[in-house]
Short mmCIF file of C-alpha atoms and ligand atoms in Angstrom, two decimals:
data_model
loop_
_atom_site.label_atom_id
_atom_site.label_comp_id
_atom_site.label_asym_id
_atom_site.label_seq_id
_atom_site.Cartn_x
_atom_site.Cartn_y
_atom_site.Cartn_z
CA UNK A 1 -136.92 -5.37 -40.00
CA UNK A 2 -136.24 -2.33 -37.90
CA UNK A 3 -135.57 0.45 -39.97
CA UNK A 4 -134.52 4.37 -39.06
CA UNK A 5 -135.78 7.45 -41.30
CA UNK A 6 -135.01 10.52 -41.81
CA UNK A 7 -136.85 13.80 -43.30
CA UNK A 8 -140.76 13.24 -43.12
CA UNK A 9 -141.74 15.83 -46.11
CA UNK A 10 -144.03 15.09 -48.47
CA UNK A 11 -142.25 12.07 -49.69
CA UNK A 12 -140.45 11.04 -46.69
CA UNK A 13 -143.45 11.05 -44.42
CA UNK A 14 -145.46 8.78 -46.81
CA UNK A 15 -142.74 6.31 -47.35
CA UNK A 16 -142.19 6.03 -43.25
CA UNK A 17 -146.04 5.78 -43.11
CA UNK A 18 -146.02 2.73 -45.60
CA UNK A 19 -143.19 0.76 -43.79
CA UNK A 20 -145.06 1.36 -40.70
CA UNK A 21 -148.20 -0.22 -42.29
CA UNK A 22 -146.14 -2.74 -43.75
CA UNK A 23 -145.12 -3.97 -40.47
CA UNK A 24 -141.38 -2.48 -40.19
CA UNK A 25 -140.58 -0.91 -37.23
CA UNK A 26 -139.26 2.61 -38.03
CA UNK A 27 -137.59 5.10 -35.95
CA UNK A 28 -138.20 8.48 -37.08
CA UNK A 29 -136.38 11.93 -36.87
CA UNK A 30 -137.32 15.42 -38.42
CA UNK A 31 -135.21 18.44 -38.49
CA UNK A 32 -139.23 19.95 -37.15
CA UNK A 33 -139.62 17.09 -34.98
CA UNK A 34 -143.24 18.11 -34.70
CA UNK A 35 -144.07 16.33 -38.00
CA UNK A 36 -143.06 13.21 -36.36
CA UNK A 37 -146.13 13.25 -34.35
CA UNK A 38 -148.56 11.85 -36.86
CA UNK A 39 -146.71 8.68 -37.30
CA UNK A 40 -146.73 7.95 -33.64
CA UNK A 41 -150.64 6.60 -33.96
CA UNK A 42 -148.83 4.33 -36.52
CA UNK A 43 -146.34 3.15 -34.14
CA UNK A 44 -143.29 4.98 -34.97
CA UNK A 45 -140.46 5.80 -32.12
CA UNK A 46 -138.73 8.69 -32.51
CA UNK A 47 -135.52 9.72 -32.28
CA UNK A 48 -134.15 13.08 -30.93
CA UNK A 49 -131.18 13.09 -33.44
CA UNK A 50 -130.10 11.75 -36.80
CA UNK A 51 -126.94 10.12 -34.74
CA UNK A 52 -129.76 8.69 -32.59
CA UNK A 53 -131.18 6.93 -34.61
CA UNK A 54 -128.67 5.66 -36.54
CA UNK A 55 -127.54 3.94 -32.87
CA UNK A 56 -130.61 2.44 -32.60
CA UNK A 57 -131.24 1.21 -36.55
CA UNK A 58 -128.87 -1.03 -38.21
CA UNK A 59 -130.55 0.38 -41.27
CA UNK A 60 -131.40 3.77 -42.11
CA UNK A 61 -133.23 5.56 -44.96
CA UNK A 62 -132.58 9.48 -45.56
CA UNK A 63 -135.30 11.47 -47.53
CA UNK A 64 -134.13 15.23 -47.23
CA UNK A 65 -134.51 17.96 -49.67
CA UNK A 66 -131.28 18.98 -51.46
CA UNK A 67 -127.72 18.41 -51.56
CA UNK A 68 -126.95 21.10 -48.71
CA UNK A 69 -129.88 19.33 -46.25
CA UNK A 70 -128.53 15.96 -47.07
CA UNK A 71 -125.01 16.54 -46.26
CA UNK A 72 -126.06 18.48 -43.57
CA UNK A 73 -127.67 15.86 -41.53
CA UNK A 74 -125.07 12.97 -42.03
CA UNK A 75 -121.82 15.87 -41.37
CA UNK A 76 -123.32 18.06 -38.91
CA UNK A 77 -122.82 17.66 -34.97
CA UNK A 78 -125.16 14.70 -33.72
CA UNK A 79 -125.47 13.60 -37.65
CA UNK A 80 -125.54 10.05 -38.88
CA UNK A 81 -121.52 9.93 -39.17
CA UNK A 82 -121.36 10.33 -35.86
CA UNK A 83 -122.49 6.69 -34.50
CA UNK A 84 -122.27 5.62 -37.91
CA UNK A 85 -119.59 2.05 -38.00
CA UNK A 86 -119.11 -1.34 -39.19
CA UNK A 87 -122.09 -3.23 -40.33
CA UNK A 88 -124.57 -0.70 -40.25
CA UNK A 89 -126.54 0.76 -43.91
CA UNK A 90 -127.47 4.12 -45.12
CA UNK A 91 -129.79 4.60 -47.95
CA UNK A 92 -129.86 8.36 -48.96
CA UNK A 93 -133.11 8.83 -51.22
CA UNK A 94 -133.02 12.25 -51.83
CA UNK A 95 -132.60 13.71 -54.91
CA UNK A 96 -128.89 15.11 -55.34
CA UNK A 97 -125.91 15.15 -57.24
CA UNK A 98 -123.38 12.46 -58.13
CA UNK A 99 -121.24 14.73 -56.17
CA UNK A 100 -122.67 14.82 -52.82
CA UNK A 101 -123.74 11.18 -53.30
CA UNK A 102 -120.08 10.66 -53.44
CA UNK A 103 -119.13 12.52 -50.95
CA UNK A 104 -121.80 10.98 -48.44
CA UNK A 105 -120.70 7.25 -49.61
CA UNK A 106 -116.61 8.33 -48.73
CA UNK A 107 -117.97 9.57 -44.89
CA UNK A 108 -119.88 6.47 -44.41
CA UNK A 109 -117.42 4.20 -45.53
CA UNK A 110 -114.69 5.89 -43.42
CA UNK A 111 -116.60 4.72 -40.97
CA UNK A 112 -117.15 1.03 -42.21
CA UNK A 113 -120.44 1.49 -42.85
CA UNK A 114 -122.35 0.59 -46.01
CA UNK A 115 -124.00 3.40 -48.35
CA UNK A 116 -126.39 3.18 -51.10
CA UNK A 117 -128.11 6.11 -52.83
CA UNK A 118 -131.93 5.47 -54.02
CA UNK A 119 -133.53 8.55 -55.17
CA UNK A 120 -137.23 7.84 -56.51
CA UNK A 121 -139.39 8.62 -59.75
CA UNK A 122 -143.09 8.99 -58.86
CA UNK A 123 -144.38 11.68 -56.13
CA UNK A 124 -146.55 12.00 -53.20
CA UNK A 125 -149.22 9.83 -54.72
CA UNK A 126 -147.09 6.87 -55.63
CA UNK A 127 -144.99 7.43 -52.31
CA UNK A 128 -148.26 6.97 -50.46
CA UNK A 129 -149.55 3.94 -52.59
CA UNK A 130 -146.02 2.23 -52.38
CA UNK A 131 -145.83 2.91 -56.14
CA UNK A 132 -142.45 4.52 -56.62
CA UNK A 133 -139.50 3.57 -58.91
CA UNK A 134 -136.64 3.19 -56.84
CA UNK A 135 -132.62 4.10 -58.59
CA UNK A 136 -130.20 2.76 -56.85
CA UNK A 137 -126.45 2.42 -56.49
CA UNK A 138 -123.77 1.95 -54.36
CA UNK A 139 -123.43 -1.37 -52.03
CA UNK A 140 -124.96 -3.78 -53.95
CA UNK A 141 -124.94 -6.19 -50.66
CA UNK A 142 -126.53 -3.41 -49.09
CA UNK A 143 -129.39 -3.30 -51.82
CA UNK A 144 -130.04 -6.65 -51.58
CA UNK A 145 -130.81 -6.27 -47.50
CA UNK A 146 -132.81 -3.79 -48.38
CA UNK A 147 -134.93 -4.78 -50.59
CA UNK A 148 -138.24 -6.18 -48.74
CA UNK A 149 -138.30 -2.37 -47.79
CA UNK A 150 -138.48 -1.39 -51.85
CA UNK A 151 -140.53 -3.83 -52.45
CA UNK A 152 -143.02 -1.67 -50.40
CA UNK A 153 -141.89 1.75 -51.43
CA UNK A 154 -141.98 0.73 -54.96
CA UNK A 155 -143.22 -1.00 -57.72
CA UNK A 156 -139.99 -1.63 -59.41
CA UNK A 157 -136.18 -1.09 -58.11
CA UNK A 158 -133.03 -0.93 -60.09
CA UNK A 159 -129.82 -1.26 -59.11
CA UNK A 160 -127.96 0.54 -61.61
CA UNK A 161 -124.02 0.11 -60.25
CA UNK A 162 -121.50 2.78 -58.85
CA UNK A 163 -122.63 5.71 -56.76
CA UNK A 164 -123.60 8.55 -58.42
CA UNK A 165 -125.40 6.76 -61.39
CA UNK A 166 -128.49 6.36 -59.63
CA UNK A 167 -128.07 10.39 -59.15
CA UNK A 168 -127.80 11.05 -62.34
CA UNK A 169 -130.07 8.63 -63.67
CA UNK A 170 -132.75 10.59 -61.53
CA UNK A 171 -131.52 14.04 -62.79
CA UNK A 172 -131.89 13.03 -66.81
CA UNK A 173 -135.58 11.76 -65.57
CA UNK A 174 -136.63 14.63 -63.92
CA UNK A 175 -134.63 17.10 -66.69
CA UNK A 176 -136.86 15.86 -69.00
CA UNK A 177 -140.21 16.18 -66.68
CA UNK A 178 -139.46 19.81 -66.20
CA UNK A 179 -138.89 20.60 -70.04
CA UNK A 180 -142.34 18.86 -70.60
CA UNK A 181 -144.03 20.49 -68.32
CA UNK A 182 -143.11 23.59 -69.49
CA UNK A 183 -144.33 22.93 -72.75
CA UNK A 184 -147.35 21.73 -71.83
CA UNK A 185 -147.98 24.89 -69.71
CA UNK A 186 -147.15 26.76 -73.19
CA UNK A 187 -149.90 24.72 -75.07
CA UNK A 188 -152.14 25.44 -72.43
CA UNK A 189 -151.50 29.12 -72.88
CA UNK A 190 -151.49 29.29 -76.69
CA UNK A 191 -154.60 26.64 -76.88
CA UNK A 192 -156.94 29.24 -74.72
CA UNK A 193 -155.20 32.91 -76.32
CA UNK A 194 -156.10 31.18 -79.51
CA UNK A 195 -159.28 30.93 -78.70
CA UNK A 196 -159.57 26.85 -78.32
CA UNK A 197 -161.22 25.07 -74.85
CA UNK A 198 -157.76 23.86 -72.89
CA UNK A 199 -160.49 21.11 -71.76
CA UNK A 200 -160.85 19.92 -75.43
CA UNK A 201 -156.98 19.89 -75.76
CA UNK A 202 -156.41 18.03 -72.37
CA UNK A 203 -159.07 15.18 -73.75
CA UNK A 204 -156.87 15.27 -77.56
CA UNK A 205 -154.23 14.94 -76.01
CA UNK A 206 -155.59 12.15 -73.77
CA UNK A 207 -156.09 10.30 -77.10
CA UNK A 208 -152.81 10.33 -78.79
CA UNK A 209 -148.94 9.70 -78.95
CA UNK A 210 -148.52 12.59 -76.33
CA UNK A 211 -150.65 11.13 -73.88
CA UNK A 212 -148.84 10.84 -70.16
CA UNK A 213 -149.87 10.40 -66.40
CA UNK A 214 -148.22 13.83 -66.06
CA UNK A 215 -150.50 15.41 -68.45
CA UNK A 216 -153.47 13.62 -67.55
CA UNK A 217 -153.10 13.86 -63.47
CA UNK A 218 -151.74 18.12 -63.51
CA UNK A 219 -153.76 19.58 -66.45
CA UNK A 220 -157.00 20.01 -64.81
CA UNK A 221 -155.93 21.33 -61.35
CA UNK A 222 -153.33 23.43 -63.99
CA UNK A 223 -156.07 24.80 -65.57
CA UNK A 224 -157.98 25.64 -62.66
CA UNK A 225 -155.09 27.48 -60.99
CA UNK A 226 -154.46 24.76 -58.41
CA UNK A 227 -150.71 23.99 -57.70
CA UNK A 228 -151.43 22.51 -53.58
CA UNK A 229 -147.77 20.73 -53.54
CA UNK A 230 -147.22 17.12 -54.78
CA UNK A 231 -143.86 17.96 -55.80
CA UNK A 232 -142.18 21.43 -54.71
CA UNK A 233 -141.46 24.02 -57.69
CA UNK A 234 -138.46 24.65 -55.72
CA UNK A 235 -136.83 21.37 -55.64
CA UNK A 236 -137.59 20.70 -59.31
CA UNK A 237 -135.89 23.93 -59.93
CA UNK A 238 -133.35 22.07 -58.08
CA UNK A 239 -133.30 19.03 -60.43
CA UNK A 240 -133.03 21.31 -63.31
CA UNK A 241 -130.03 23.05 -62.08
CA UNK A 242 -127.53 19.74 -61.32
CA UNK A 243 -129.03 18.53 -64.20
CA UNK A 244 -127.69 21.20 -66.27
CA UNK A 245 -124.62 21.04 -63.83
CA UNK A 246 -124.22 17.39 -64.76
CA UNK A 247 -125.11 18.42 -68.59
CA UNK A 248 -121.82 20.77 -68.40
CA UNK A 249 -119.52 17.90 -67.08
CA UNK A 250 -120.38 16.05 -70.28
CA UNK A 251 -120.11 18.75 -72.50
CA UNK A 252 -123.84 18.14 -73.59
CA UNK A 253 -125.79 21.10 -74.73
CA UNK A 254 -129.52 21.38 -73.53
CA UNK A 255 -130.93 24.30 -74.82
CA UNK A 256 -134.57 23.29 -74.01
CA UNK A 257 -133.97 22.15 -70.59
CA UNK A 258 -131.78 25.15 -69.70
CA UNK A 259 -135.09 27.61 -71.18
CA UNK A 260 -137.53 25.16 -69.06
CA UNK A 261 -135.09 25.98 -66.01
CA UNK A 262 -135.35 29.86 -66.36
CA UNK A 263 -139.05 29.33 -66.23
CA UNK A 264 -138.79 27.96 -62.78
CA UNK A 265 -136.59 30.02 -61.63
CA UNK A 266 -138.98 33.34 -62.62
CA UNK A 267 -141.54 31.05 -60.79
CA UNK A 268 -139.68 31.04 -57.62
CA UNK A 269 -139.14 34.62 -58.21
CA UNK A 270 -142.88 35.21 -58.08
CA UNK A 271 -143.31 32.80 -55.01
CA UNK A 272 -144.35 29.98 -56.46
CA UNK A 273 -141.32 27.82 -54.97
CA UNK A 274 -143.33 25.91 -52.38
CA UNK A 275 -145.91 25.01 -54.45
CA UNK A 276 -146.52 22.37 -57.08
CA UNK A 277 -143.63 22.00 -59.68
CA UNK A 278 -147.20 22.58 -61.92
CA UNK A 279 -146.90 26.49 -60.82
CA UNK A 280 -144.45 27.27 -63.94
CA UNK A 281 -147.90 27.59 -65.71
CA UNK A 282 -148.36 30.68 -63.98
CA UNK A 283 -144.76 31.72 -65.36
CA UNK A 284 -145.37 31.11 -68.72
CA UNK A 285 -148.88 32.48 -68.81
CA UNK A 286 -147.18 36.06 -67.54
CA UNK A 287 -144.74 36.01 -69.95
CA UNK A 288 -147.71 35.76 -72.52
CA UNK A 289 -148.94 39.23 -71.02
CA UNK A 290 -145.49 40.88 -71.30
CA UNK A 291 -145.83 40.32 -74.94
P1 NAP B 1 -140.21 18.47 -48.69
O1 NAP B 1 -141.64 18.19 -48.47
O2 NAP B 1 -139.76 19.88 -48.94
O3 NAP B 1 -139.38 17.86 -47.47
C1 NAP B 1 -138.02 18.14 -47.30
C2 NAP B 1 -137.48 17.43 -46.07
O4 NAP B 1 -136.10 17.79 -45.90
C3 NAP B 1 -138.21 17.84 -44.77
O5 NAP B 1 -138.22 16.74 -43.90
C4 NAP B 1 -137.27 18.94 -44.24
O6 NAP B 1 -137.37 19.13 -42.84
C5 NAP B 1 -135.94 18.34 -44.59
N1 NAP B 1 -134.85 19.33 -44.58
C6 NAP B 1 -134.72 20.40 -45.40
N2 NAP B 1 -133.57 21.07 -45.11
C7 NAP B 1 -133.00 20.42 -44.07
C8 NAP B 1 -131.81 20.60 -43.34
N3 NAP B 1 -130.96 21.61 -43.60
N4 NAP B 1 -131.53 19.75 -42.33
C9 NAP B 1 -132.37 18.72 -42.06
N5 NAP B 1 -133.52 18.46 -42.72
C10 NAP B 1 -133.83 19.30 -43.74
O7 NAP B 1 -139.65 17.65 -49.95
P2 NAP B 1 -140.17 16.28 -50.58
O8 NAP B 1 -141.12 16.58 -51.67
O9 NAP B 1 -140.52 15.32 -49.52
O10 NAP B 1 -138.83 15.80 -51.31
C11 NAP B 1 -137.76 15.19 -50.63
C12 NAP B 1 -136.71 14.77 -51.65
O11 NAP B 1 -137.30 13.85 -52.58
C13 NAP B 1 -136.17 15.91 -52.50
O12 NAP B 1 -134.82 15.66 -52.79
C14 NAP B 1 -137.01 15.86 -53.76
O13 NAP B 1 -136.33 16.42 -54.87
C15 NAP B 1 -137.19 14.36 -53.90
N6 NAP B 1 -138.39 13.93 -54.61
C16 NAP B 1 -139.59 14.53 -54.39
C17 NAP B 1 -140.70 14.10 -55.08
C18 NAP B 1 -142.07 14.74 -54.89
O14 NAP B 1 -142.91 14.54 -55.76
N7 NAP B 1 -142.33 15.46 -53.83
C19 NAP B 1 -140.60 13.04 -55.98
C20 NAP B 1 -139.39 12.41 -56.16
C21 NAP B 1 -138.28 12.88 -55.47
P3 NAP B 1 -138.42 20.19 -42.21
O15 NAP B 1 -139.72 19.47 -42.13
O16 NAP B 1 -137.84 20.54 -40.90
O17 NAP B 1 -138.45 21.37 -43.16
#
């Protein structure tokens, strides 16, 4: 299957690396089209535009940072919509809102093309071990073509109806993550200014009801100050905000998430935006000193 990709970040340039190993052909494009040189040794073509690509691919996956980057590169002059027509797929797996999902599906169609949004749980270590969990929506006969290339991105896909649920479905997930990690970065704090080992808690933890990867795979890096990026503080400051977005729409009240998103945004405040999501540890511990 010939496939075309967009966005080679941390996420997207692991997921084009695993098709390529997987034997799909991929066309690549980057906004720095420099990063598309390392997956030229694993037989990648590139393409000098998104619209390029899409000529070329009657398939095309879109991994891009935000909402603004996403519509960006499917409106914008030589962007997907513009060779974008009948019979041709695009699978945006970025992590937006329902809105811009929406919006990208109504283009696309337009055009008689076929959309489906797929945004992913797991980070740069699943993307690289083809371990993701893929949420999907949209065309379901467009999920179904696509599927021998989830079954390598991922260990499990769902396809979970009209676009914008797999959106939102992501934004609940990773509303959640960001609330936890905040309060684990608080135990961390109060376990050490209360004069206990934060190794000790990370192993008692390890042993009981609380126990998850998250905990497990961030708290000693955490606790050794080390926040190199898996998963950008600034896009999960993104997450928080549409989640909160999508949290007004409903009318549902989310006191702890809307706390945990303050604590990224002070984060990006203190520059910790392009580092690990892990970072708001530093947050938390400094408003410990203000006390
Ligand atoms: P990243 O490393 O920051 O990569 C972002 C990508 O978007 C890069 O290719 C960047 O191009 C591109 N981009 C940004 N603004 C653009 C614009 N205006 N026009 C065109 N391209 C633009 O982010 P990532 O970690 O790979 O995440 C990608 C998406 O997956 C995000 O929506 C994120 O929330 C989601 N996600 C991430 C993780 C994770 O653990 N990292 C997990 C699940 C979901 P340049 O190289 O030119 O900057």
């Amino acid at each position: 299957m010939e496939l075309g990709f967009l966005g080679l970040g941390i996420m997207g340039k692991a997921m084009a690396k695993n098709l390529l190993q997987n034997g799909f052909k991929v066309t690549i494009w980057n906004r720095t089209l420099s990063k598309c040189e390392e997956l030229v040794e694993y037989g990648a073509s590139i393409g000098d535009t998104p619209a390029a690509v899409v000529k070329k691919c009657k398939y095309t996956i879109a991994m891009l940072s935000d909402p603004s980057a996403a519509l960006s590169v499917v409106l914008d002059k030589d962007g997907v919509l513009e060779q974008m027509c009948s019979g041709k797929g695009y699978i945006d797996m970025s992590t937006v809102d329902a809105d811009t999902s929406t919006k990208i599906s109504e283009v696309i169609s337009k055009k008689g093309g076929y959309f489906l949004e797929a945004p992913v749980s797991g980070s740069k270590k699943p993307a690289e071990d083809g371990q993701l969990v893929i949420l999907a929506a949209g065309e379901k006969s467009l999920y179904d073509e696509i599927i021998p290339a989830f079954n390598v991105l991922g260990k499990k896909s769902f396809f979970l109806g009209e676009v914008g649920n797999g959106a939102k479905m992501k934004l609940v997930v990773n509303m959640i993550m960001g609330s936890m990690i905040n309060a684990f970065s608080e135990g961390l704090v109060l376990s050490d200014r209360s004069g206990l080992s934060q190794q000790t808690l990370l192993e008692v933890l390890e042993l009981g009801a609380v126990a998850t990867p998250m905990f497990k795979m961030k708290g000693p890096a955490m606790i050794q100050n080390n926040y190199a990026p898996a998963f950008p503080l600034k896009h999960q400051q993104k997450d928080m905000r549409l989640a909160l977005a999508l949290g007004d729409e409903n009318a549902v009240s989310m006191p702890v998430a809307a706390a945990a998103n303050e604590a990224f945004k002070k984060a990006r405040n203190m520059g910790f935006g392009d580092h690990d999501f892990s970072a708001v540890y530093e947050t938390v511990k400094s408003l410990g000193d203000s006390k």
